[in-house]
CSV table of C-alpha atoms in Angstrom, one decimal:
chain,number,residue,atom,x,y,z
A,1,MET,CA,-36.0,8.8,-70.1
A,2,PHE,CA,-33.7,9.8,-67.3
A,3,TYR,CA,-30.6,12.0,-67.9
A,4,LYS,CA,-28.4,10.7,-65.1
A,5,VAL,CA,-26.0,13.2,-63.5
A,6,ARG,CA,-22.3,12.2,-63.4
A,7,SER,CA,-21.0,15.2,-61.6
A,8,VAL,CA,-22.1,18.7,-60.4
A,9,GLU,CA,-19.9,21.7,-59.5
A,10,PRO,CA,-21.1,24.9,-57.9
A,11,LEU,CA,-20.2,28.1,-59.8
A,12,GLU,CA,-20.4,31.8,-59.1
A,13,GLU,CA,-23.8,33.6,-59.2
A,14,TYR,CA,-25.7,30.5,-58.0
A,15,ARG,CA,-25.1,28.5,-61.2
A,16,LEU,CA,-24.1,24.8,-61.5
A,17,LEU,CA,-22.0,23.0,-64.0
A,18,VAL,CA,-23.7,19.7,-64.5
A,19,CYS,CA,-22.1,16.8,-66.4
A,20,PHE,CA,-24.4,14.0,-67.5
A,21,ALA,CA,-23.8,10.3,-68.2
A,22,THR,CA,-24.4,11.0,-71.9
A,23,GLY,CA,-21.2,13.1,-71.9
A,24,GLU,CA,-23.1,16.4,-72.2
A,25,SER,CA,-22.5,19.3,-69.8
A,26,LYS,CA,-25.0,22.0,-69.0
A,27,ASN,CA,-25.0,25.2,-67.0
A,28,TYR,CA,-28.0,25.5,-64.7
A,29,ASP,CA,-29.1,28.7,-63.1
A,30,VAL,CA,-30.6,28.2,-59.6
A,31,LYS,CA,-31.5,31.8,-59.0
A,32,PRO,CA,-35.1,31.6,-60.5
A,33,LEU,CA,-35.9,29.0,-57.9
A,34,PHE,CA,-35.3,31.4,-55.0
A,35,ASP,CA,-38.7,33.1,-55.7
A,36,LYS,CA,-40.5,29.9,-56.7
A,37,TRP,CA,-39.7,27.6,-53.8
A,38,GLU,CA,-39.1,28.7,-50.2
A,39,PRO,CA,-36.5,26.1,-49.2
A,40,PHE,CA,-34.1,27.3,-52.0
A,41,LYS,CA,-33.7,30.7,-50.2
A,42,ASP,CA,-31.5,28.8,-47.7
A,43,LEU,CA,-28.9,28.5,-50.4
A,44,VAL,CA,-28.4,32.2,-50.1
A,45,SER,CA,-29.0,32.7,-46.4
A,46,ILE,CA,-26.9,29.8,-45.0
A,47,LYS,CA,-23.3,30.6,-45.8
A,48,GLY,CA,-21.5,27.8,-47.6
A,49,LEU,CA,-24.6,25.6,-48.2
A,50,PHE,CA,-24.7,26.2,-52.0
A,51,GLU,CA,-21.2,24.8,-52.3
A,52,GLN,CA,-22.2,21.6,-50.6
A,53,VAL,CA,-24.2,20.3,-53.6
A,54,LYS,CA,-23.8,16.6,-54.4
A,55,VAL,CA,-25.0,14.0,-56.8
A,56,ASP,CA,-27.7,11.7,-55.4
A,57,ALA,CA,-27.2,8.0,-55.4
A,58,GLY,CA,-27.7,6.6,-58.9
A,59,GLY,CA,-27.4,10.0,-60.5
A,60,TYR,CA,-31.1,10.7,-60.6
A,61,GLY,CA,-30.7,14.2,-59.2
A,62,ILE,CA,-28.6,16.5,-57.0
A,63,SER,CA,-29.2,17.7,-53.5
A,64,TRP,CA,-27.9,20.0,-50.8
A,65,ASN,CA,-29.9,18.6,-47.9
A,66,ASP,CA,-33.1,16.7,-47.1
A,67,ASP,CA,-35.2,19.8,-48.1
A,68,ILE,CA,-33.4,21.0,-51.2
A,69,ASP,CA,-33.0,18.9,-54.3
A,70,LEU,CA,-33.4,18.9,-58.1
A,71,SER,CA,-34.1,16.0,-60.5
A,72,CYS,CA,-31.8,15.0,-63.2
A,73,ASN,CA,-34.5,15.8,-65.8
A,74,GLU,CA,-35.0,19.3,-64.4
A,75,LEU,CA,-31.3,20.0,-64.8
A,76,TYR,CA,-31.1,18.5,-68.3
A,77,GLU,CA,-34.3,20.1,-69.7
A,78,ASN,CA,-33.7,23.6,-68.2
A,79,GLY,CA,-29.9,23.8,-68.3
A,80,GLN,CA,-28.1,25.7,-70.9
A,81,ILE,CA,-25.8,23.7,-73.2
A,82,ILE,CA,-22.1,24.4,-72.9
A,83,LYS,CA,-20.5,24.5,-76.3
């Protein structure tokens, strides 16, 4: 099952507010990915890149550029529910 992304908004401290087609919203922390995947370090080193996040066509994920993206299921499964 895919949890399609409806919208994404960059927040402070490299967090994302992700709204899904199901109506649920989650807070996703990108910081742990800086040590795990080399391309994600660009979100810190390139000024303004983090704020350029967008929903991919069809809502199956989000991306910043051709090298940095996240799947909708990663965001859903590892995001924190907003109450």
